[in-house]
Tab-separated table of C-alpha atoms and ligand atoms in Angstrom:
chain	number	residue	atom	x	y	z
F	952	SER	CA	29.082	14.316	-24.042
F	953	LYS	CA	28.984	15.696	-20.531
F	954	ALA	CA	26.152	18.067	-21.437
F	955	GLY	CA	27.607	20.972	-19.439
F	956	TYR	CA	28.513	18.914	-16.372
F	957	ASP	CA	32.127	18.778	-15.136
F	958	HIS	CA	32.184	14.997	-15.067
F	959	PHE	CA	30.206	12.053	-16.339
F	960	MET	CA	29.683	10.923	-12.774
F	961	ILE	CA	27.742	14.011	-11.717
F	962	LYS	CA	25.802	13.958	-14.989
F	963	GLU	CA	24.845	10.351	-14.314
F	964	ILE	CA	23.899	11.115	-10.717
F	965	TYR	CA	21.523	13.738	-12.087
F	966	GLU	CA	20.117	11.335	-14.663
F	967	GLN	CA	18.686	9.118	-11.940
F	968	PRO	CA	15.144	10.536	-11.904
F	969	GLU	CA	14.872	9.818	-15.626
F	970	ALA	CA	16.730	6.509	-15.440
F	971	THR	CA	14.540	5.100	-12.657
F	972	ARG	CA	11.459	6.346	-14.499
F	973	ASN	CA	12.515	4.560	-17.693
F	974	THR	CA	13.266	1.311	-15.896
F	975	LEU	CA	9.809	1.315	-14.354
F	976	GLU	CA	7.403	3.006	-16.693
F	977	ARG	CA	8.464	1.217	-19.836
F	978	ARG	CA	7.206	-1.947	-18.145
F	979	LEU	CA	3.849	-0.687	-16.929
F	980	ASP	CA	0.923	-1.583	-19.165
F	981	ALA	CA	-2.345	0.320	-19.670
F	982	ASN	CA	-3.682	-1.111	-16.393
F	983	GLY	CA	-0.629	0.018	-14.485
F	984	GLU	CA	0.608	-3.559	-14.092
F	985	ILE	CA	4.176	-4.762	-14.563
F	986	LYS	CA	4.979	-6.515	-17.830
F	987	LEU	CA	8.524	-7.835	-17.640
F	988	ASP	CA	9.380	-7.929	-21.341
F	989	ASP	CA	10.064	-11.547	-22.342
F	990	ILE	CA	10.262	-12.965	-18.830
F	991	ASN	CA	7.425	-15.431	-19.247
F	992	ILE	CA	8.315	-17.570	-16.242
F	993	THR	CA	5.201	-19.492	-15.122
F	994	LYS	CA	3.601	-20.045	-11.729
F	995	GLU	CA	4.555	-23.733	-12.009
F	996	GLN	CA	8.205	-22.778	-12.505
F	997	LEU	CA	8.081	-20.353	-9.583
F	998	ASP	CA	6.471	-22.951	-7.312
F	999	LYS	CA	9.412	-25.288	-7.933
F	1000	ILE	CA	12.047	-22.735	-6.939
F	1001	ASN	CA	13.166	-23.317	-3.365
F	1002	LYS	CA	16.417	-21.368	-3.368
F	1003	ILE	CA	17.458	-18.063	-4.845
F	1004	TYR	CA	20.982	-16.743	-5.222
F	1005	ILE	CA	21.700	-13.179	-6.221
F	1006	VAL	CA	25.248	-12.916	-7.505
F	1007	ALA	CA	27.223	-9.909	-8.736
F	1008	CYS	CA	30.362	-7.790	-8.192
F	1009	GLY	CA	31.025	-4.370	-6.696
F	1010	THR	CA	28.148	-1.944	-6.829
F	1011	ALA	CA	25.911	-4.500	-8.530
F	1012	TYR	CA	26.535	-6.800	-5.541
F	1013	ASN	CA	25.502	-3.982	-3.213
F	1014	ALA	CA	22.300	-3.580	-5.254
F	1015	GLY	CA	21.808	-7.331	-4.874
F	1016	LEU	CA	21.934	-6.973	-1.097
F	1017	VAL	CA	18.979	-4.621	-1.374
F	1018	GLY	CA	17.390	-6.954	-3.938
F	1019	LYS	CA	17.402	-9.730	-1.340
F	1020	HIS	CA	15.073	-7.698	0.867
F	1021	ALA	CA	12.627	-7.180	-2.017
F	1022	VAL	CA	12.665	-10.785	-3.215
F	1023	GLU	CA	12.282	-12.291	0.256
F	1024	ARG	CA	9.490	-9.900	1.132
F	1025	PHE	CA	7.366	-10.474	-1.971
F	1026	LEU	CA	8.322	-14.010	-3.023
F	1027	LYS	CA	8.812	-15.540	0.427
F	1028	VAL	CA	11.772	-17.656	-0.633
F	1029	PRO	CA	15.130	-17.446	1.179
F	1030	VAL	CA	17.723	-15.519	-0.772
F	1031	VAL	CA	21.491	-15.534	-0.457
F	1032	THR	CA	23.359	-12.644	-2.051
F	1033	ASP	CA	26.980	-13.373	-2.837
F	1034	ILE	CA	29.999	-11.859	-4.564
F	1035	ALA	CA	30.608	-13.583	-7.912
F	1036	SER	CA	34.312	-14.266	-7.293
F	1037	GLU	CA	33.409	-15.933	-3.967
F	1038	PHE	CA	30.366	-17.795	-5.198
F	1039	ARG	CA	32.112	-19.382	-8.178
F	1040	TYR	CA	34.669	-21.140	-5.983
F	1041	SER	CA	32.354	-22.037	-3.125
F	1042	ASP	CA	30.678	-25.169	-4.494
F	1043	PRO	CA	27.169	-23.710	-3.979
F	1044	PHE	CA	23.965	-25.761	-3.849
F	1045	VAL	CA	22.722	-25.049	-7.340
F	1046	ASP	CA	20.256	-27.384	-9.056
F	1047	GLU	CA	17.106	-27.361	-11.225
F	1048	ASN	CA	15.123	-25.837	-8.373
F	1049	THR	CA	17.446	-22.872	-7.995
F	1050	LEU	CA	16.938	-19.414	-9.424
F	1051	VAL	CA	20.137	-17.441	-9.928
F	1052	ILE	CA	19.688	-13.704	-10.420
F	1053	LEU	CA	22.729	-11.875	-11.755
F	1054	ALA	CA	23.135	-8.114	-11.816
F	1055	SER	CA	25.645	-6.404	-14.080
F	1056	GLN	CA	25.719	-2.962	-15.610
F	1057	SER	CA	28.172	-3.915	-18.361
F	1058	GLY	CA	26.974	-7.476	-18.753
F	1059	GLU	CA	30.610	-8.430	-19.342
F	1060	THR	CA	32.051	-8.917	-15.846
F	1061	ALA	CA	34.166	-12.087	-16.008
F	1062	ASP	CA	33.328	-13.514	-12.585
F	1063	THR	CA	29.611	-12.922	-13.017
F	1064	LEU	CA	29.674	-14.484	-16.482
F	1065	SER	CA	31.400	-17.559	-15.145
F	1066	VAL	CA	28.734	-17.946	-12.433
F	1067	LEU	CA	26.105	-17.742	-15.173
F	1068	ARG	CA	27.674	-20.554	-17.195
F	1069	GLU	CA	28.198	-22.776	-14.182
F	1070	ALA	CA	24.628	-22.233	-12.953
F	1071	LYS	CA	23.197	-23.086	-16.352
F	1072	ALA	CA	25.318	-26.194	-16.561
F	1073	LYS	CA	23.796	-27.318	-13.251
F	1074	GLY	CA	20.271	-26.785	-14.563
F	1075	ALA	CA	19.392	-23.612	-12.653
F	1076	THR	CA	17.183	-20.901	-14.100
F	1077	VAL	CA	19.264	-17.784	-14.722
F	1078	LEU	CA	17.758	-14.328	-14.792
F	1079	SER	CA	19.971	-11.321	-15.358
F	1080	ILE	CA	19.516	-7.630	-14.699
F	1081	ALA	CA	21.777	-5.895	-17.202
F	1082	ASN	CA	22.190	-2.426	-18.590
F	1083	VAL	CA	24.172	-2.939	-21.800
F	1084	VAL	CA	21.864	-4.352	-24.442
F	1085	GLY	CA	23.181	-7.459	-26.171
F	1086	SER	CA	26.025	-7.948	-23.651
F	1087	SER	CA	27.287	-11.478	-22.933
F	1088	ILE	CA	25.432	-11.882	-19.632
F	1089	ALA	CA	22.200	-10.583	-21.168
F	1090	ARG	CA	22.491	-12.911	-24.162
F	1091	GLU	CA	23.396	-16.064	-22.291
F	1092	SER	CA	20.812	-15.818	-19.493
F	1093	ASP	CA	17.468	-17.606	-19.686
F	1094	TYR	CA	15.763	-14.297	-18.974
F	1095	THR	CA	17.019	-10.706	-18.996
F	1096	LEU	CA	15.554	-7.535	-17.624
F	1097	TYR	CA	17.308	-4.424	-18.906
F	1098	THR	CA	17.644	-1.477	-16.588
F	1099	TRP	CA	17.310	1.187	-19.323
F	1100	ALA	CA	19.617	3.500	-17.357
F	1101	GLY	CA	21.271	4.649	-20.603
F	1102	PRO	CA	25.057	4.496	-21.093
F	1103	GLU	CA	27.035	4.752	-17.848
F	1104	ILE	CA	30.457	6.184	-18.655
F	1105	ALA	CA	31.964	7.085	-15.249
F	1106	VAL	CA	33.823	4.205	-13.635
F	1107	ALA	CA	31.889	4.806	-10.422
F	1108	SER	CA	28.481	3.271	-10.862
F	1109	THR	CA	25.490	5.406	-9.841
F	1110	LYS	CA	22.418	5.203	-12.037
F	1111	ALA	CA	23.056	1.524	-12.711
F	1112	TYR	CA	22.739	0.902	-8.965
F	1113	THR	CA	19.452	2.728	-8.427
F	1114	THR	CA	17.886	1.229	-11.554
F	1115	GLN	CA	19.043	-2.257	-10.539
F	1116	ILE	CA	17.177	-1.825	-7.258
F	1117	VAL	CA	14.059	-0.789	-9.181
F	1118	ALA	CA	14.500	-3.880	-11.377
F	1119	PHE	CA	14.811	-6.188	-8.358
F	1120	ILE	CA	11.633	-4.744	-6.872
F	1121	MET	CA	9.739	-5.152	-10.149
F	1122	ILE	CA	10.856	-8.765	-10.474
F	1123	ALA	CA	9.906	-9.483	-6.875
F	1124	LEU	CA	6.465	-7.884	-7.314
F	1125	ASP	CA	5.750	-9.634	-10.597
F	1126	PHE	CA	6.865	-13.054	-9.375
F	1127	GLY	CA	5.108	-12.564	-6.034
F	1128	LEU	CA	1.799	-11.785	-7.727
F	1129	LYS	CA	2.183	-14.738	-10.087
F	1130	LYS	CA	3.004	-17.096	-7.262
F	1131	GLY	CA	0.297	-15.701	-5.007
F	1132	THR	CA	2.637	-14.649	-2.214
F	1133	ILE	CA	1.293	-11.098	-2.390
F	1134	THR	CA	-2.229	-9.922	-3.018
F	1135	LYS	CA	-3.253	-7.849	-6.016
F	1136	GLU	CA	-4.007	-5.001	-3.645
F	1137	GLU	CA	-0.539	-5.026	-2.047
F	1138	TYR	CA	0.947	-5.238	-5.529
F	1139	MET	CA	-0.997	-2.249	-6.876
F	1140	ASN	CA	-0.298	-0.178	-3.762
F	1141	TYR	CA	3.400	-0.881	-4.005
F	1142	ILE	CA	3.519	0.056	-7.687
F	1143	ALA	CA	1.846	3.341	-6.790
F	1144	GLU	CA	4.625	4.031	-4.273
F	1145	LEU	CA	7.313	2.973	-6.723
F	1146	LYS	CA	5.944	5.427	-9.289
F	1147	GLU	CA	6.694	8.281	-6.880
F	1148	ILE	CA	10.380	7.345	-6.706
F	1149	PRO	CA	11.700	9.282	-9.746
F	1150	ASP	CA	10.264	12.563	-8.402
F	1151	GLN	CA	11.520	11.758	-4.916
F	1152	VAL	CA	15.018	11.129	-6.305
F	1153	ALA	CA	14.832	14.583	-7.899
F	1154	GLU	CA	13.760	15.986	-4.536
F	1155	VAL	CA	16.713	14.383	-2.709
F	1156	LEU	CA	19.149	15.745	-5.322
F	1157	LYS	CA	18.385	19.192	-3.906
F	1158	CYS	CA	20.684	18.350	-0.991
F	1159	GLU	CA	23.661	19.060	-3.274
F	1160	ASP	CA	24.641	22.366	-1.630
F	1161	GLN	CA	24.415	20.882	1.842
F	1162	ILE	CA	26.596	17.959	0.710
F	1163	LYS	CA	29.159	20.360	-0.791
F	1164	GLU	CA	29.499	21.972	2.637
F	1165	ILE	CA	29.810	18.629	4.413
F	1166	SER	CA	32.402	17.428	1.902
F	1167	LYS	CA	34.713	20.256	3.040
F	1168	GLN	CA	34.780	18.716	6.521
F	1169	LEU	CA	35.761	15.339	5.096
F	1170	VAL	CA	38.428	16.273	2.604
F	1171	ASP	CA	41.373	15.856	4.988
F	1172	LYS	CA	40.109	12.833	6.878
F	1173	ASN	CA	41.940	9.521	6.787
F	1174	ASP	CA	38.947	7.373	7.612
F	1175	ILE	CA	35.219	7.652	7.175
F	1176	PHE	CA	32.768	5.178	8.698
F	1177	TYR	CA	29.308	4.324	7.461
F	1178	LEU	CA	26.801	2.771	9.846
F	1179	GLY	CA	23.499	1.050	9.224
F	1180	ARG	CA	21.294	-1.870	10.132
F	1181	GLY	CA	19.326	-4.133	7.815
F	1182	LEU	CA	18.878	-2.564	4.418
F	1183	ASP	CA	20.709	0.550	5.618
F	1184	TYR	CA	23.813	-1.558	6.128
F	1185	SER	CA	23.743	-2.434	2.409
F	1186	THR	CA	23.422	1.238	1.526
F	1187	ALA	CA	26.313	1.971	3.881
F	1188	MET	CA	28.447	-0.498	1.943
F	1189	GLU	CA	27.631	1.217	-1.315
F	1190	GLY	CA	28.413	4.639	0.167
F	1191	ALA	CA	31.770	3.410	1.439
F	1192	LEU	CA	32.687	1.783	-1.868
F	1193	LYS	CA	31.842	4.958	-3.776
F	1194	ILE	CA	34.026	7.236	-1.662
F	1195	LYS	CA	36.939	4.756	-1.632
F	1196	GLU	CA	37.067	4.309	-5.350
F	1197	ILE	CA	36.944	7.930	-6.427
F	1198	SER	CA	38.362	9.937	-3.516
F	1199	TYR	CA	40.918	7.355	-2.291
F	1200	THR	CA	39.724	7.901	1.265
F	1201	HIS	CA	39.663	4.866	3.511
F	1202	ALA	CA	36.038	4.146	4.269
F	1203	GLU	CA	34.287	1.230	5.912
F	1204	ALA	CA	30.711	0.212	6.436
F	1205	PHE	CA	29.739	-1.306	9.764
F	1206	ALA	CA	26.601	-3.140	10.776
F	1207	ALA	CA	25.737	-0.823	13.649
F	1208	GLY	CA	25.016	-3.699	16.018
F	1209	GLU	CA	28.614	-4.870	15.574
F	1210	LEU	CA	30.101	-1.657	16.959
F	1211	LYS	CA	30.483	-3.082	20.451
F	1212	HIS	CA	32.132	-6.185	19.053
F	1213	GLY	CA	35.249	-4.329	18.086
F	1214	THR	CA	34.909	-1.435	15.704
F	1215	ILE	CA	33.824	1.190	18.227
F	1216	ALA	CA	37.491	1.200	19.272
F	1217	LEU	CA	38.166	3.203	16.108
F	1218	ILE	CA	35.842	6.042	17.030
F	1219	GLU	CA	37.643	9.076	18.379
F	1220	GLU	CA	37.314	12.851	18.355
F	1221	GLY	CA	36.462	14.216	14.918
F	1222	VAL	CA	36.084	10.924	13.019
F	1223	PRO	CA	33.300	11.283	10.444
F	1224	VAL	CA	30.540	8.722	10.885
F	1225	ILE	CA	27.745	8.648	8.345
F	1226	VAL	CA	24.702	7.112	9.966
F	1227	LEU	CA	21.867	5.714	7.878
F	1228	ALA	CA	18.604	5.504	9.787
F	1229	THR	CA	15.768	4.904	7.342
F	1230	GLN	CA	14.417	1.549	8.515
F	1231	GLN	CA	11.411	2.015	10.753
F	1232	ARG	CA	11.766	-1.138	12.841
F	1233	LEU	CA	15.420	-0.351	13.494
F	1234	PHE	CA	15.158	3.360	14.075
F	1235	GLU	CA	15.409	3.328	17.884
F	1236	LYS	CA	18.422	1.020	17.677
F	1237	MET	CA	20.131	3.359	15.236
F	1238	LEU	CA	19.376	6.305	17.448
F	1239	SER	CA	21.284	4.705	20.313
F	1240	ASN	CA	24.212	3.778	18.044
F	1241	MET	CA	24.273	7.387	16.919
F	1242	GLN	CA	24.449	8.527	20.545
F	1243	GLU	CA	27.239	6.040	21.267
F	1244	VAL	CA	29.512	7.358	18.535
F	1245	LYS	CA	28.565	10.966	19.216
F	1246	ALA	CA	29.539	10.505	22.892
F	1247	ARG	CA	33.006	9.449	21.694
F	1248	GLY	CA	33.451	12.621	19.679
F	1249	ALA	CA	32.463	11.475	16.190
F	1250	ASN	CA	31.313	13.994	13.607
F	1251	VAL	CA	27.894	12.439	13.003
F	1252	ILE	CA	26.268	12.971	9.636
F	1253	SER	CA	22.917	11.255	9.532
F	1254	ILE	CA	20.563	10.390	6.732
F	1255	THR	CA	16.986	9.732	7.709
F	1256	GLU	CA	13.371	10.401	6.817
F	1257	VAL	CA	12.000	13.864	7.280
F	1258	THR	CA	9.716	12.668	10.085
F	1259	ASN	CA	12.643	11.542	12.268
F	1260	LYS	CA	13.682	14.888	13.686
F	1261	GLU	CA	14.919	13.210	16.911
F	1262	VAL	CA	18.237	12.497	15.176
F	1263	GLU	CA	19.147	16.177	15.380
F	1264	LYS	CA	20.065	15.862	19.063
F	1265	SER	CA	22.870	13.423	18.299
F	1266	SER	CA	23.947	14.580	14.837
F	1267	ASP	CA	26.212	17.353	13.579
F	1268	SER	CA	24.458	17.359	10.210
F	1269	VAL	CA	21.255	15.724	9.007
F	1270	ILE	CA	20.240	15.012	5.430
F	1271	TYR	CA	16.531	14.336	5.114
F	1272	ILE	CA	14.835	12.121	2.577
F	1273	PRO	CA	11.080	11.836	2.008
F	1274	GLU	CA	9.137	9.309	4.060
F	1275	VAL	CA	8.890	6.106	2.031
F	1276	ASP	CA	8.616	2.326	2.336
F	1277	ASN	CA	11.684	0.679	3.875
F	1278	ILE	CA	12.997	-0.913	0.676
F	1279	LEU	CA	12.410	2.194	-1.418
F	1280	ALA	CA	14.391	4.224	1.120
F	1281	GLY	CA	17.536	2.539	-0.240
F	1282	ILE	CA	17.063	4.240	-3.601
F	1283	LEU	CA	16.819	7.666	-1.978
F	1284	SER	CA	19.410	7.424	0.801
F	1285	VAL	CA	22.207	6.468	-1.590
F	1286	ILE	CA	21.869	9.760	-3.499
F	1287	PRO	CA	23.528	11.934	-0.791
F	1288	LEU	CA	26.270	9.299	-0.486
F	1289	GLN	CA	26.986	9.439	-4.223
F	1290	LEU	CA	27.109	13.238	-4.070
F	1291	LEU	CA	29.350	13.122	-1.014
F	1292	ALA	CA	31.834	10.801	-2.736
F	1293	TYR	CA	31.792	13.081	-5.767
F	1294	TYR	CA	32.431	16.309	-3.846
F	1295	VAL	CA	35.102	14.856	-1.570
F	1296	ALA	CA	36.905	13.522	-4.668
F	1297	LYS	CA	36.510	16.888	-6.360
F	1298	GLU	CA	37.894	18.772	-3.348
F	1299	ARG	CA	40.821	16.383	-3.344
F	1300	GLY	CA	41.470	16.968	-7.048
F	1301	CYS	CA	40.989	13.337	-8.041
F	1302	ASP	CA	40.405	12.031	-11.536
F	1303	ILE	CA	36.737	11.357	-10.852
F	1304	ASP	CA	35.605	9.639	-14.025
F	1305	LYS	CA	38.717	7.491	-14.322
F	1306	PRO	CA	40.002	6.673	-10.851
F	1307	ARG	CA	43.447	5.128	-10.601
F	1308	ASN	CA	43.860	1.377	-11.094
F	1309	LEU	CA	40.246	0.832	-12.138
F	1310	ALA	CA	38.485	-0.097	-15.357
F	1311	LYS	CA	34.808	0.415	-16.157
F	1312	SER	CA	34.257	-3.217	-16.816
F	1313	VAL	CA	36.311	-6.021	-15.332
F	1314	THR	CA	36.483	-8.610	-18.106
F	1315	VAL	CA	39.359	-10.592	-16.593
F	1316	GLU	CA	39.416	-12.413	-13.291
M	399	M6R	O1	29.415	-4.055	-15.025
M	399	M6R	P1	29.154	-4.613	-13.665
M	399	M6R	O2	27.927	-4.081	-13.048
M	399	M6R	O3	29.135	-6.130	-13.659
M	399	M6R	O4	30.372	-4.161	-12.797
M	399	M6R	C1	30.527	-4.596	-11.474
M	399	M6R	C2	31.586	-3.789	-10.752
M	399	M6R	O5	32.819	-3.921	-11.393
M	399	M6R	C3	31.225	-2.314	-10.639
M	399	M6R	O6	29.977	-2.123	-10.046
M	399	M6R	C4	32.278	-1.553	-9.827
M	399	M6R	O7	32.253	-1.994	-8.497
M	399	M6R	C5	32.027	-0.037	-9.917
M	399	M6R	N1	33.220	0.627	-10.357
M	399	M6R	C6	31.625	0.563	-8.592
M	399	M6R	O8	31.341	1.905	-8.709
C-alpha cells in the first residue's frame, strides 16, 4: 500500500533513511565491522584480481558509476563501469582474474543476466548487488549482496539506487581491508561516517518544500541540463534519467569540463541548469562553470555542501546538503534530484508510478 502517500515513488523516496540503514546495519557485527553475509572471498582470490568490471542498466548503471569511485579508492584496482547491453556485445577482456560486479534491483534484467552467464563461462568471479531475494541474477552469481531496500514498486528507481551505493562502499571497504589496501583505522573511520548517512538522508529530505517551489519554475521548460564533474557527473546522469522517465522533460547531464567543447551553445536565457558541486577537489572548477552558464542567462540551481556558501553569488537557488566525504555526497545529493523529478512530473500531471512505455523490470532485450 502507499501508506498515505500519493504515489509509490514518493513513499520510496521517504523510505531511504530506513533502507540505507538496513543495508548497512544488518551487516555490522558486534565490533562494528562489516560482515558481508556469505561473501567469503579470500585475500588470495582478491590478490589475483587485476581487473574489475561493474555492469548494469539504467539507474543501477548510474549507481555503478559511483561504485567505481568506491572500489578504486579502497581496493586500488582499475574499474570500468559499463552498460550491460553495450558490454555484452563488446568482446570484453574477461578471464579468471576478472571480477564482474553486477547491480540490479529486480535481479531479472535480461542484458545484465546475459553478462552474468557470459562472465561465468569465461571463468570470472561474479558478484551481484540485488534487491529481490531469490531473483535470477542473485541465484546465479558466485556471490550476492542484497540491498535490503524492501520492495520497490514505482518504475522510477530511488531507494534501490541509494542502497546500491551503500552496498558498493561496503564491498569496497571489506575487500580493501582484506587485501590490505586500506588500514583498519581508515576502515573504522569510514564506517563511522557511513553510519551517519541514514540520518543525513532524513535531513536532506527536509528540502521538499524548497524543491516544490523550484519545480514550478521547471514545469514548462523543454530542456533541463545537469552539470557535474567526477562523481557529481554520475549523480547528474541519475538526476537527468529520473526527470526524463517520469516527467517526459528532455534532460541531459554534461561533464562540466565539456561545456566549452560544444554544449555551452545550448545555454540561453532562462534555461534551467542544475549544478552539482559536492566534490572538494573540483569545487573551484565547478564554481567557474556555474559562473559561465549564469553569465549566459541560465537559471542556476545548485546543490552543494552547507559550507560552500560562495555558490550563492552565481546561483538562483541553492540546495544544501551536510558536509560529508566525497563518495558519500552522492547518496545525499541525489535526494533533491529525485524530489525534483517527482514534483515536476506531478505538476505536469504525469502517471508517476507507471510512466508511459516503461516496465519495472526489463526481462527482454
Ligand atoms: O532491475 P534493474 O535494477 O536491473 O533495472 C535496471 C533499469 O531497468 C532500471 O534502473 C531503470 O533504469 C529504472 N526505471 C530507472 O528509474
